[in-house]
Amino acid sequence: MDSMTFVLFGATGDLAKRKIYPALYNLYLDKKLPAVFSIVGVGRRGLSDEEFQSSVAESVRTFSRRSQVEAQQINAFLEAFCYCSVDVTDPKEFLPLQERVKEREAALDLPENRMFYLSVAPEFFEVIASNIRASGLGTTKGWKRLIIEKPFGHDLASARQLNEKLGASFEEEEIYRIDHYLGKPMVQNLEALEFANPVFQALWNNQYIANVQITAGETVGVEERAGYYDHTGALLDMVQNHMLQMLMMTAMHLPKRITAKEIRGEKRKVMEAVRPLRKEEVSQHVVRGQYGAGELHGKPVVGYVDEPGVSEASKTDTFVAARVWIDDPFWQGVPFYIRTGKRMKEKSTRIVIEFKNPLEKLYRHRQEKPAPNLLIISVNPDEGIALQVNSKNPTNSGKIEPVTVDFSAGTKDVPEAYELLLFDALRGDSTYFAHWKEVELSWMWVEPIMAAFREDLVPLHVYPAGMYGPDASAELLLADGFQWWLDK
Ligand code: NAD
């Protein structure tokens, strides 16, 4: 891996502390960082290098997945860190930043490879990218890359505008758009599952698959994020990005070569084939929900509109379920169901693939009807793969019953999403980052749904907290003769 400078904007922020420093530290311990590197933290607050280093040490101690943080190792790690106070909206303040970066490059004999990570509010993305260019910080003899966090725009027009502005300073190949669901080991495993297993490869199409169900359920409510969430909702917070990314990863076909370009090309083809919805037909395919008061883990919880910071009249969606059709020859006739919600019964992200059962007729005269074969990919919080098959149970008069074959590997000490993603970005591998075209196509698909919600063309179903969303979500599948699997 090339030696480099990592410039982190938003170095005193919550994301940096909870995710980025622990991820860098774990990469360091695993010897996955270059032998020599410099990390320049940028924030608005005035901090000395020592103060900054001790806040990094504190965040590593608090949030690293490794329970033991060795004093000696952390001290060596911290030596790479320095801090620069910059108001990112002021172009003049980029000059001292550039000097600092160059000073350290000279002192450590680093090539001018520069990684810029924008862990700041989205309104700063454009101005930082443009100041990086204008100041000369982005003019390097080596490579330069930009990592940005979601949200990538708040609608299609703003996403396009942002992309254009970033494009003035960085090439598409230099931009790494983080969707941390793409960093989850089991989402990354989807591609290997198909490419390393001829069995699954043979079955990955409409001849064998009846439907696909992608769920991302949270038990938490809006917490203290009402200011952000009430203007966003589940559709923009989860569906436009994470849910559609999981859908693309599940539905993509194996490219001839496993490269970032080809994989992202296949994902793009999926999104291009997703059947667009007209605003008027959204209500037939999309369920909008909002949690009401209910009970979770035996404790009463308030409804969304009674949460602090939420207006009583709020119609924000805290739950969305949708039926998605992919109009290509592989998936013709196979519904993909996605659902995501807050205050659901269980915290669980999973992908369930239900296989067709052509033998069903044979059992018509028998009492027991075999359950369908299911391939279950657990993404979060547990990670694993399981296959539900049917087998005669000798202890129950030879009745055919579903049994689950669990392929889960041990999940102890699995690297976190941010570790995998940062490692890839540092190596210049963009496979698991969202390409602009994927983002754009996702916004194009979501926009009519946004409009239908805004114009109240879709009913808002209030569901009791602690359920799997409103009944309308179950009815969406029932209409096609299916049901959500694995709901407890
Ligand atoms: P935060 O408010 O905790 O931190 C913001 C950082 O920006 C601070 O370091 C602050 O000093 C810096 N900053 C603000 N104004 C500045 C200015 N004018 N000049 C220089 N620096 C300035 O925010 P956060 O929670 O760390 O989130 C950062 C970004 O990541 C946001 O875009 C957020 O949407 C996204 N994100 C956060 C999380 C999370 O878990 N916190 C998860 C996913 C995405």
Short mmCIF file of C-alpha atoms and ligand atoms in Angstrom, two decimals:
data_model
loop_
_atom_site.label_atom_id
_atom_site.label_comp_id
_atom_site.label_asym_id
_atom_site.label_seq_id
_atom_site.Cartn_x
_atom_site.Cartn_y
_atom_site.Cartn_z
CA MET A 1 0.00 0.00 0.00
CA ASP A 2 1.26 3.47 -0.86
CA SER A 3 2.45 5.78 1.88
CA MET A 4 0.05 8.69 2.15
CA THR A 5 -1.45 11.59 4.03
CA PHE A 6 -4.97 11.20 5.34
CA VAL A 7 -6.70 14.55 5.79
CA LEU A 8 -9.79 14.13 7.92
CA PHE A 9 -12.30 16.98 7.85
CA GLY A 10 -14.62 16.78 10.86
CA ALA A 11 -11.88 15.32 13.06
CA THR A 12 -13.61 16.35 16.29
CA GLY A 13 -17.00 14.96 15.23
CA ASP A 14 -19.02 12.01 16.39
CA LEU A 15 -18.45 9.81 13.33
CA ALA A 16 -14.68 10.29 13.50
CA LYS A 17 -14.65 9.28 17.15
CA ARG A 18 -17.02 6.35 16.99
CA LYS A 19 -15.98 4.83 13.69
CA ILE A 20 -13.00 6.32 11.89
CA TYR A 21 -10.30 6.33 14.60
CA PRO A 22 -11.16 2.84 15.86
CA ALA A 23 -11.15 1.57 12.26
CA LEU A 24 -7.75 3.17 11.53
CA TYR A 25 -6.37 1.75 14.76
CA ASN A 26 -7.54 -1.77 13.98
CA LEU A 27 -6.05 -1.50 10.49
CA TYR A 28 -2.84 -0.35 12.09
CA LEU A 29 -2.77 -3.33 14.46
CA ASP A 30 -3.47 -5.66 11.54
CA LYS A 31 -0.58 -4.06 9.62
CA LYS A 32 -2.97 -2.89 6.94
CA LEU A 33 -1.81 0.71 6.92
CA PRO A 34 1.26 1.80 5.02
CA ALA A 35 4.54 1.67 6.89
CA VAL A 36 4.68 5.47 6.99
CA PHE A 37 1.61 7.67 7.02
CA SER A 38 0.43 11.02 8.29
CA ILE A 39 -3.05 11.82 9.55
CA VAL A 40 -4.03 15.46 9.66
CA GLY A 41 -7.22 16.11 11.60
CA VAL A 42 -9.21 19.20 10.61
CA GLY A 43 -11.91 20.73 12.78
CA ARG A 44 -13.25 24.11 13.68
CA ARG A 45 -12.20 23.95 17.30
CA GLY A 46 -8.72 25.05 18.36
CA LEU A 47 -6.76 22.05 19.66
CA SER A 48 -3.09 21.32 20.12
CA ASP A 49 -1.65 18.19 18.52
CA GLU A 50 -1.37 16.65 22.00
CA GLU A 51 -5.00 17.38 22.86
CA PHE A 52 -6.08 15.92 19.56
CA GLN A 53 -3.97 12.81 20.04
CA SER A 54 -5.43 12.22 23.48
CA SER A 55 -8.98 12.53 22.12
CA VAL A 56 -8.10 9.97 19.42
CA ALA A 57 -6.68 7.66 22.11
CA GLU A 58 -9.86 8.09 24.16
CA SER A 59 -12.08 7.21 21.20
CA VAL A 60 -10.00 4.13 20.38
CA ARG A 61 -10.22 2.97 24.01
CA THR A 62 -13.96 3.51 24.06
CA PHE A 63 -15.01 2.23 20.66
CA SER A 64 -12.42 -0.17 19.28
CA ARG A 65 -13.66 -3.75 18.83
CA ARG A 66 -10.41 -4.89 20.41
CA SER A 67 -10.84 -4.94 24.13
CA GLN A 68 -7.18 -4.49 24.97
CA VAL A 69 -5.56 -1.34 23.75
CA GLU A 70 -1.84 -1.64 24.40
CA ALA A 71 -0.23 1.60 25.57
CA GLN A 72 2.89 1.05 23.51
CA GLN A 73 1.07 0.37 20.28
CA ILE A 74 -1.34 3.22 20.67
CA ASN A 75 1.51 5.64 21.30
CA ALA A 76 3.23 4.63 18.09
CA PHE A 77 -0.10 4.96 16.25
CA LEU A 78 -0.76 8.43 17.69
CA GLU A 79 2.54 9.76 16.43
CA ALA A 80 1.00 9.87 12.96
CA PHE A 81 -1.67 12.36 14.09
CA CYS A 82 -1.58 16.13 14.04
CA TYR A 83 -4.33 18.72 14.10
CA CYS A 84 -5.16 21.85 12.15
CA SER A 85 -7.96 24.22 13.06
CA VAL A 86 -9.64 25.41 9.85
CA ASP A 87 -12.93 27.07 9.04
CA VAL A 88 -13.63 25.13 5.87
CA THR A 89 -15.78 27.90 4.44
CA ASP A 90 -12.80 30.28 4.37
CA PRO A 91 -10.46 29.60 1.41
CA LYS A 92 -7.59 31.47 3.12
CA GLU A 93 -7.55 28.95 5.94
CA PHE A 94 -6.64 26.17 3.53
CA LEU A 95 -3.19 27.67 3.04
CA PRO A 96 -1.88 26.89 6.56
CA LEU A 97 -3.49 23.47 6.20
CA GLN A 98 -1.61 22.88 2.99
CA GLU A 99 1.62 23.98 4.66
CA ARG A 100 1.05 21.56 7.49
CA VAL A 101 0.40 18.69 5.09
CA LYS A 102 3.55 19.54 3.09
CA GLU A 103 5.73 19.97 6.18
CA ARG A 104 4.86 16.48 7.31
CA GLU A 105 5.27 15.04 3.84
CA ALA A 106 8.79 16.50 3.81
CA ALA A 107 9.59 15.37 7.38
CA LEU A 108 8.39 11.80 6.82
CA ASP A 109 9.58 11.63 3.23
CA LEU A 110 6.04 10.87 2.04
CA PRO A 111 5.03 10.93 -1.62
CA GLU A 112 2.20 13.35 -2.30
CA ASN A 113 -0.58 10.78 -2.04
CA ARG A 114 -3.51 12.47 -0.32
CA MET A 115 -6.74 11.00 0.93
CA PHE A 116 -9.40 13.54 1.88
CA TYR A 117 -12.20 12.27 4.09
CA LEU A 118 -15.23 14.55 4.53
CA SER A 119 -16.79 13.56 7.84
CA VAL A 120 -18.76 16.78 8.05
CA ALA A 121 -22.32 17.93 7.43
CA PRO A 122 -23.28 17.67 3.73
CA GLU A 123 -23.61 21.44 3.28
CA PHE A 124 -19.79 21.57 3.49
CA PHE A 125 -19.06 18.97 0.80
CA GLU A 126 -18.99 21.38 -2.12
CA VAL A 127 -17.07 24.15 -0.42
CA ILE A 128 -14.40 21.78 0.90
CA ALA A 129 -13.89 20.12 -2.48
CA SER A 130 -13.64 23.48 -4.16
CA ASN A 131 -11.22 24.87 -1.54
CA ILE A 132 -9.05 21.76 -1.84
CA ARG A 133 -8.69 22.53 -5.51
CA ALA A 134 -8.36 26.31 -5.24
CA SER A 135 -5.71 26.13 -2.49
CA GLY A 136 -3.56 23.68 -4.41
CA LEU A 137 -3.97 21.03 -1.70
CA GLY A 138 -5.44 18.80 -4.37
CA THR A 139 -2.57 19.37 -6.79
CA THR A 140 -0.32 16.47 -6.01
CA LYS A 141 2.49 14.57 -7.65
CA GLY A 142 0.92 11.35 -6.40
CA TRP A 143 -2.73 10.33 -6.21
CA LYS A 144 -5.59 12.14 -4.57
CA ARG A 145 -8.89 10.64 -3.41
CA LEU A 146 -12.04 11.90 -1.76
CA ILE A 147 -14.19 9.91 0.65
CA ILE A 148 -17.64 11.26 1.40
CA GLU A 149 -20.40 10.11 3.68
CA LYS A 150 -24.07 10.03 2.87
CA PRO A 151 -26.36 11.86 2.39
CA PHE A 152 -25.54 12.37 -1.24
CA GLY A 153 -28.07 15.06 -2.03
CA HIS A 154 -31.63 15.26 -0.76
CA ASP A 155 -33.28 14.69 -4.13
CA LEU A 156 -32.21 14.03 -7.70
CA ALA A 157 -31.53 17.67 -8.58
CA SER A 158 -29.40 18.35 -5.49
CA ALA A 159 -27.49 15.09 -5.95
CA ARG A 160 -26.72 16.02 -9.56
CA GLN A 161 -25.63 19.47 -8.53
CA LEU A 162 -23.37 18.10 -5.81
CA ASN A 163 -21.88 15.60 -8.20
CA GLU A 164 -21.15 18.32 -10.72
CA LYS A 165 -19.47 20.47 -8.09
CA LEU A 166 -17.34 17.59 -6.81
CA GLY A 167 -16.54 16.71 -10.40
CA ALA A 168 -14.84 20.09 -10.82
CA SER A 169 -12.21 19.03 -8.27
CA PHE A 170 -12.15 15.22 -8.41
CA GLU A 171 -12.57 12.64 -11.15
CA GLU A 172 -15.26 9.98 -10.67
CA GLU A 173 -12.51 7.35 -10.08
CA GLU A 174 -11.15 9.51 -7.27
CA ILE A 175 -14.48 9.75 -5.41
CA TYR A 176 -15.32 7.08 -2.83
CA ARG A 177 -18.95 7.41 -1.71
CA ILE A 178 -19.41 5.49 1.49
CA ASP A 179 -22.56 3.47 1.96
CA HIS A 180 -21.60 1.62 5.09
CA TYR A 181 -24.00 -1.22 4.26
CA LEU A 182 -21.60 -2.04 1.43
CA GLY A 183 -18.92 -2.45 4.07
CA LYS A 184 -20.84 -5.12 5.94
CA PRO A 185 -19.08 -8.45 5.55
CA MET A 186 -22.26 -10.34 4.63
CA VAL A 187 -23.23 -7.82 1.96
CA GLN A 188 -19.74 -8.16 0.50
CA ASN A 189 -20.19 -11.89 0.74
CA LEU A 190 -23.19 -11.85 -1.63
CA GLU A 191 -20.92 -11.72 -4.60
CA ALA A 192 -18.69 -14.55 -3.33
CA LEU A 193 -21.72 -16.64 -2.47
CA GLU A 194 -22.65 -16.73 -6.11
CA PHE A 195 -19.22 -16.75 -7.65
CA ALA A 196 -17.69 -19.37 -5.38
CA ASN A 197 -20.72 -21.69 -5.31
CA PRO A 198 -21.89 -23.18 -8.59
CA VAL A 199 -24.96 -24.46 -6.72
CA PHE A 200 -26.16 -20.96 -5.96
CA GLN A 201 -24.99 -19.62 -9.27
CA ALA A 202 -27.23 -22.10 -11.04
CA LEU A 203 -30.22 -21.14 -8.92
CA TRP A 204 -29.82 -17.35 -9.04
CA ASN A 205 -32.66 -16.58 -11.44
CA ASN A 206 -36.41 -16.57 -11.95
CA GLN A 207 -36.54 -20.24 -12.77
CA TYR A 208 -35.79 -21.20 -9.18
CA ILE A 209 -36.38 -18.13 -7.06
CA ALA A 210 -39.92 -17.19 -6.07
CA ASN A 211 -39.16 -13.89 -4.34
CA VAL A 212 -36.48 -12.01 -2.46
CA GLN A 213 -37.06 -10.22 0.85
CA ILE A 214 -34.69 -7.59 2.16
CA THR A 215 -35.35 -6.29 5.66
CA ALA A 216 -33.54 -3.68 7.71
CA GLY A 217 -35.35 -3.32 11.01
CA GLU A 218 -34.33 -1.18 13.96
CA THR A 219 -35.81 -1.26 17.44
CA VAL A 220 -34.72 2.28 18.23
CA GLY A 221 -36.97 5.23 17.55
CA VAL A 222 -35.86 8.60 16.26
CA GLU A 223 -33.73 9.23 19.39
CA GLU A 224 -32.21 12.68 19.42
CA ARG A 225 -32.06 12.92 15.63
CA ALA A 226 -35.56 14.39 15.16
CA GLY A 227 -34.18 17.62 13.67
CA TYR A 228 -32.63 15.62 10.85
CA TYR A 229 -35.01 12.69 10.63
CA ASP A 230 -38.27 14.60 10.51
CA HIS A 231 -37.19 16.14 7.19
CA THR A 232 -35.82 12.88 5.89
CA GLY A 233 -37.82 9.79 6.83
CA ALA A 234 -37.11 6.14 6.12
CA LEU A 235 -37.39 6.51 2.33
CA LEU A 236 -34.47 8.92 2.10
CA ASP A 237 -32.55 7.76 5.16
CA MET A 238 -32.60 4.05 4.26
CA VAL A 239 -34.30 3.13 0.98
CA GLN A 240 -32.60 5.50 -1.48
CA ASN A 241 -29.19 4.30 -0.39
CA HIS A 242 -28.79 1.20 1.82
CA MET A 243 -31.86 -0.80 0.73
CA LEU A 244 -31.27 -0.23 -2.97
CA GLN A 245 -27.58 -1.02 -2.58
CA MET A 246 -28.48 -4.36 -0.95
CA LEU A 247 -30.98 -4.98 -3.73
CA MET A 248 -28.32 -4.30 -6.39
CA MET A 249 -25.83 -6.56 -4.64
CA THR A 250 -28.38 -9.38 -4.41
CA ALA A 251 -29.74 -9.12 -7.94
CA MET A 252 -26.57 -8.40 -9.90
CA HIS A 253 -25.28 -11.03 -12.27
CA LEU A 254 -21.79 -12.28 -12.09
CA PRO A 255 -19.52 -10.25 -14.29
CA LYS A 256 -16.95 -12.08 -16.38
CA ARG A 257 -14.20 -10.54 -14.33
CA ILE A 258 -14.41 -9.65 -10.68
CA THR A 259 -13.17 -6.07 -10.82
CA ALA A 260 -14.56 -2.90 -9.31
CA LYS A 261 -15.49 -1.61 -12.76
CA GLU A 262 -17.33 -4.75 -13.79
CA ILE A 263 -19.12 -5.29 -10.50
CA ARG A 264 -20.30 -1.73 -10.38
CA GLY A 265 -21.30 -2.03 -14.02
CA GLU A 266 -23.50 -5.03 -13.16
CA LYS A 267 -25.05 -3.20 -10.21
CA ARG A 268 -25.84 -0.31 -12.47
CA LYS A 269 -27.55 -2.66 -14.94
CA VAL A 270 -29.80 -3.89 -12.12
CA MET A 271 -30.80 -0.36 -11.20
CA GLU A 272 -31.41 0.46 -14.85
CA ALA A 273 -33.75 -2.53 -15.06
CA VAL A 274 -35.72 -1.67 -11.93
CA ARG A 275 -39.21 -0.86 -13.15
CA PRO A 276 -39.94 2.83 -12.57
CA LEU A 277 -43.06 3.71 -10.64
CA ARG A 278 -45.38 6.47 -11.72
CA LYS A 279 -46.49 8.70 -8.88
CA GLU A 280 -50.09 7.52 -9.34
CA GLU A 281 -49.22 3.84 -8.93
CA VAL A 282 -46.91 4.18 -5.93
CA SER A 283 -49.68 3.25 -3.49
CA GLN A 284 -50.05 -0.17 -5.15
CA HIS A 285 -46.42 -1.07 -4.53
CA VAL A 286 -45.24 0.98 -1.57
CA VAL A 287 -46.42 1.01 2.04
CA ARG A 288 -45.76 4.06 4.18
CA GLY A 289 -45.84 3.71 7.95
CA GLN A 290 -45.16 5.66 11.10
CA TYR A 291 -44.76 4.17 14.55
CA GLY A 292 -47.37 4.87 17.16
CA ALA A 293 -47.13 4.19 20.89
CA GLY A 294 -46.45 0.59 21.79
CA GLU A 295 -44.22 -1.68 23.76
CA LEU A 296 -40.66 -2.80 23.22
CA HIS A 297 -38.73 -5.25 25.38
CA GLY A 298 -41.59 -5.08 27.88
CA LYS A 299 -41.45 -1.30 28.22
CA PRO A 300 -43.98 1.21 26.89
CA VAL A 301 -42.63 3.64 24.29
CA VAL A 302 -44.18 6.78 22.83
CA GLY A 303 -45.33 7.19 19.25
CA TYR A 304 -43.27 9.11 16.70
CA VAL A 305 -45.31 12.32 16.89
CA ASP A 306 -44.81 12.42 20.66
CA GLU A 307 -41.03 12.22 20.38
CA PRO A 308 -39.14 15.39 21.39
CA GLY A 309 -38.61 17.68 18.42
CA VAL A 310 -41.31 16.09 16.22
CA SER A 311 -44.39 18.09 15.31
CA GLU A 312 -47.75 16.60 16.23
CA ALA A 313 -48.87 16.79 12.61
CA SER A 314 -45.75 15.11 11.22
CA LYS A 315 -46.37 12.66 8.37
CA THR A 316 -42.77 11.52 8.20
CA ASP A 317 -42.37 7.87 7.23
CA THR A 318 -40.56 5.79 9.85
CA PHE A 319 -41.36 2.62 7.89
CA VAL A 320 -41.37 1.82 4.19
CA ALA A 321 -42.05 -1.47 2.45
CA ALA A 322 -42.00 -1.82 -1.32
CA ARG A 323 -42.45 -4.36 -4.07
CA VAL A 324 -39.74 -3.89 -6.67
CA TRP A 325 -39.72 -5.47 -10.12
CA ILE A 326 -36.53 -5.91 -12.07
CA ASP A 327 -37.28 -6.06 -15.76
CA ASP A 328 -34.48 -8.21 -17.07
CA PRO A 329 -34.65 -11.79 -18.31
CA PHE A 330 -33.16 -13.19 -15.09
CA TRP A 331 -35.65 -11.63 -12.72
CA GLN A 332 -38.80 -11.28 -14.80
CA GLY A 333 -41.72 -12.21 -12.55
CA VAL A 334 -39.71 -12.33 -9.30
CA PRO A 335 -40.80 -9.67 -6.81
CA PHE A 336 -38.11 -8.16 -4.62
CA TYR A 337 -39.63 -6.92 -1.39
CA ILE A 338 -37.79 -4.38 0.70
CA ARG A 339 -38.80 -3.04 4.09
CA THR A 340 -37.16 -0.89 6.68
CA GLY A 341 -38.46 0.68 9.82
CA LYS A 342 -37.83 2.09 13.22
CA ARG A 343 -39.33 0.74 16.44
CA MET A 344 -39.72 -2.68 14.90
CA LYS A 345 -39.89 -5.82 16.96
CA GLU A 346 -36.34 -6.81 16.25
CA LYS A 347 -33.07 -5.27 15.21
CA SER A 348 -32.26 -7.29 12.16
CA THR A 349 -30.90 -6.76 8.69
CA ARG A 350 -31.32 -9.82 6.53
CA ILE A 351 -31.89 -11.01 3.02
CA VAL A 352 -34.18 -13.99 2.57
CA ILE A 353 -34.39 -15.76 -0.77
CA GLU A 354 -37.45 -17.95 -1.14
CA PHE A 355 -37.12 -20.71 -3.70
CA LYS A 356 -39.94 -21.98 -5.85
CA ASN A 357 -41.38 -25.36 -5.06
CA PRO A 358 -42.29 -27.18 -8.26
CA LEU A 359 -43.00 -30.33 -6.22
CA GLU A 360 -45.83 -28.72 -4.34
CA LYS A 361 -48.41 -30.55 -6.49
CA LEU A 362 -47.06 -33.90 -5.39
CA TYR A 363 -47.98 -33.16 -1.84
CA ARG A 364 -51.48 -31.95 -2.52
CA HIS A 365 -53.06 -35.07 -1.11
CA ARG A 366 -50.85 -35.12 1.95
CA GLN A 367 -51.58 -33.25 5.10
CA GLU A 368 -48.22 -31.66 5.52
CA LYS A 369 -47.16 -29.15 2.92
CA PRO A 370 -43.43 -28.68 2.79
CA ALA A 371 -42.11 -25.26 3.69
CA PRO A 372 -40.21 -23.53 0.91
CA ASN A 373 -36.44 -23.69 0.74
CA LEU A 374 -35.03 -20.46 2.03
CA LEU A 375 -31.56 -19.03 1.79
CA ILE A 376 -31.10 -16.66 4.71
CA ILE A 377 -28.30 -14.14 4.73
CA SER A 378 -28.04 -12.44 8.11
CA VAL A 379 -26.29 -9.11 7.79
CA ASN A 380 -26.71 -7.47 11.17
CA PRO A 381 -26.42 -7.82 14.15
CA ASP A 382 -25.67 -11.51 13.59
CA GLU A 383 -23.75 -12.47 10.51
CA GLY A 384 -24.23 -15.75 8.76
CA ILE A 385 -25.75 -17.80 6.01
CA ALA A 386 -28.33 -20.51 6.50
CA LEU A 387 -30.32 -22.72 4.19
CA GLN A 388 -33.72 -24.02 5.14
CA VAL A 389 -34.40 -27.42 3.61
CA ASN A 390 -37.02 -30.11 4.24
CA SER A 391 -36.21 -33.40 5.82
CA LYS A 392 -38.09 -36.38 7.24
CA ASN A 393 -38.10 -36.31 10.98
CA PRO A 394 -37.69 -39.91 12.19
CA THR A 395 -38.70 -38.90 15.69
CA ASN A 396 -41.99 -37.48 14.43
CA SER A 397 -43.45 -40.36 12.41
CA GLY A 398 -41.27 -39.48 9.45
CA LYS A 399 -43.04 -36.16 8.87
CA ILE A 400 -41.39 -33.78 6.50
CA GLU A 401 -40.19 -30.76 8.45
CA PRO A 402 -37.97 -27.80 7.67
CA VAL A 403 -34.48 -27.95 9.10
CA THR A 404 -31.90 -25.23 8.87
CA VAL A 405 -28.39 -25.88 7.72
CA ASP A 406 -26.32 -23.13 9.21
CA PHE A 407 -23.14 -22.13 7.45
CA SER A 408 -22.30 -19.28 9.79
CA ALA A 409 -18.63 -18.81 10.29
CA GLY A 410 -17.50 -17.64 13.68
CA THR A 411 -18.19 -13.94 13.85
CA LYS A 412 -15.78 -13.13 16.64
CA ASP A 413 -13.40 -10.35 15.81
CA VAL A 414 -14.90 -9.67 12.39
CA PRO A 415 -13.61 -6.34 11.03
CA GLU A 416 -16.17 -3.58 11.06
CA ALA A 417 -17.63 -1.97 7.93
CA TYR A 418 -15.45 1.11 8.29
CA GLU A 419 -12.29 -0.97 8.53
CA LEU A 420 -13.07 -2.86 5.35
CA LEU A 421 -14.06 0.30 3.51
CA LEU A 422 -11.11 2.40 4.62
CA PHE A 423 -8.72 -0.39 3.74
CA ASP A 424 -10.21 -0.61 0.25
CA ALA A 425 -10.15 3.16 -0.28
CA LEU A 426 -6.50 3.32 0.81
CA ARG A 427 -5.68 0.59 -1.69
CA GLY A 428 -7.66 2.35 -4.40
CA ASP A 429 -10.29 -0.39 -4.68
CA SER A 430 -13.71 1.15 -5.24
CA THR A 431 -15.73 -2.08 -5.56
CA TYR A 432 -17.77 -1.47 -2.42
CA PHE A 433 -18.37 2.23 -2.87
CA ALA A 434 -21.38 3.67 -4.63
CA HIS A 435 -20.71 4.84 -8.17
CA TRP A 436 -22.38 8.10 -9.16
CA LYS A 437 -24.59 6.28 -11.67
CA GLU A 438 -25.94 3.98 -8.94
CA VAL A 439 -26.71 7.00 -6.80
CA GLU A 440 -28.36 8.86 -9.65
CA LEU A 441 -30.50 5.89 -10.73
CA SER A 442 -31.55 5.33 -7.12
CA TRP A 443 -32.72 8.91 -6.84
CA MET A 444 -34.58 8.57 -10.14
CA TRP A 445 -36.46 5.55 -8.80
CA VAL A 446 -37.21 7.16 -5.44
CA GLU A 447 -38.37 10.56 -6.70
CA PRO A 448 -41.95 9.58 -7.71
CA ILE A 449 -42.32 7.90 -4.31
CA MET A 450 -41.18 11.10 -2.62
CA ALA A 451 -43.76 13.01 -4.65
CA ALA A 452 -46.52 10.52 -3.84
CA PHE A 453 -45.72 10.80 -0.11
CA ARG A 454 -45.60 14.57 -0.28
CA GLU A 455 -48.93 14.77 -2.08
CA ASP A 456 -50.46 12.23 0.27
CA LEU A 457 -51.27 9.79 -2.50
CA VAL A 458 -50.12 6.95 -0.25
CA PRO A 459 -51.89 6.31 3.07
CA LEU A 460 -49.81 6.74 6.20
CA HIS A 461 -50.36 3.64 8.34
CA VAL A 462 -49.64 4.05 12.01
CA TYR A 463 -48.23 0.84 13.47
CA PRO A 464 -47.76 0.06 17.14
CA ALA A 465 -44.10 0.22 18.17
CA GLY A 466 -42.72 -3.28 18.65
CA MET A 467 -44.36 -4.81 15.54
CA TYR A 468 -43.01 -5.55 12.08
CA GLY A 469 -44.61 -2.44 10.64
CA PRO A 470 -48.25 -1.96 9.61
CA ASP A 471 -50.55 -4.79 8.46
CA ALA A 472 -50.41 -3.26 4.99
CA SER A 473 -46.83 -4.52 4.76
CA ALA A 474 -47.94 -8.13 5.23
CA GLU A 475 -50.80 -7.55 2.77
CA LEU A 476 -48.36 -6.36 0.12
CA LEU A 477 -46.87 -9.87 0.02
CA LEU A 478 -50.14 -11.66 0.62
CA ALA A 479 -51.50 -10.14 -2.57
CA ASP A 480 -48.83 -12.16 -4.42
CA GLY A 481 -49.38 -15.30 -2.34
CA PHE A 482 -46.30 -14.73 -0.16
CA GLN A 483 -45.44 -13.83 3.41
CA TRP A 484 -42.53 -12.21 5.19
CA TRP A 485 -40.32 -15.00 6.50
CA LEU A 486 -38.67 -15.23 9.89
CA ASP A 487 -40.82 -12.65 11.66
CA LYS A 488 -41.05 -13.83 15.23
P1 NAD B 1 -20.63 16.17 14.05
O1 NAD B 1 -21.57 17.34 14.12
O2 NAD B 1 -20.42 15.36 15.28
O3 NAD B 1 -19.19 16.72 13.61
C1 NAD B 1 -19.03 17.70 12.66
C2 NAD B 1 -17.55 18.02 12.45
O4 NAD B 1 -17.52 19.05 11.46
C3 NAD B 1 -16.79 18.55 13.66
O5 NAD B 1 -15.50 18.02 13.67
C4 NAD B 1 -16.72 20.07 13.40
O6 NAD B 1 -15.56 20.68 13.95
C5 NAD B 1 -16.66 20.08 11.91
N1 NAD B 1 -17.12 21.36 11.37
C6 NAD B 1 -18.35 21.91 11.40
N2 NAD B 1 -18.34 23.12 10.81
C7 NAD B 1 -17.09 23.34 10.38
C8 NAD B 1 -16.43 24.40 9.71
N3 NAD B 1 -17.09 25.51 9.32
N4 NAD B 1 -15.11 24.27 9.45
C9 NAD B 1 -14.44 23.17 9.82
N5 NAD B 1 -14.99 22.13 10.44
C10 NAD B 1 -16.29 22.22 10.73
O7 NAD B 1 -21.10 15.29 12.82
P2 NAD B 1 -20.93 13.69 12.62
O8 NAD B 1 -22.00 12.98 13.35
O9 NAD B 1 -19.53 13.32 12.89
O10 NAD B 1 -21.28 13.49 11.07
C11 NAD B 1 -20.42 13.87 10.01
C12 NAD B 1 -21.04 13.47 8.68
O11 NAD B 1 -21.18 12.07 8.61
C13 NAD B 1 -22.43 14.03 8.44
O12 NAD B 1 -22.54 14.29 7.07
C14 NAD B 1 -23.35 12.89 8.80
O13 NAD B 1 -24.56 12.97 8.09
C15 NAD B 1 -22.53 11.71 8.35
N6 NAD B 1 -22.82 10.47 9.05
C16 NAD B 1 -22.70 10.40 10.40
C17 NAD B 1 -22.93 9.18 11.04
C18 NAD B 1 -22.76 9.07 12.53
O14 NAD B 1 -22.89 7.94 13.00
N7 NAD B 1 -22.47 10.10 13.27
C19 NAD B 1 -23.31 8.06 10.30
C20 NAD B 1 -23.41 8.16 8.91
C21 NAD B 1 -23.17 9.38 8.30
#
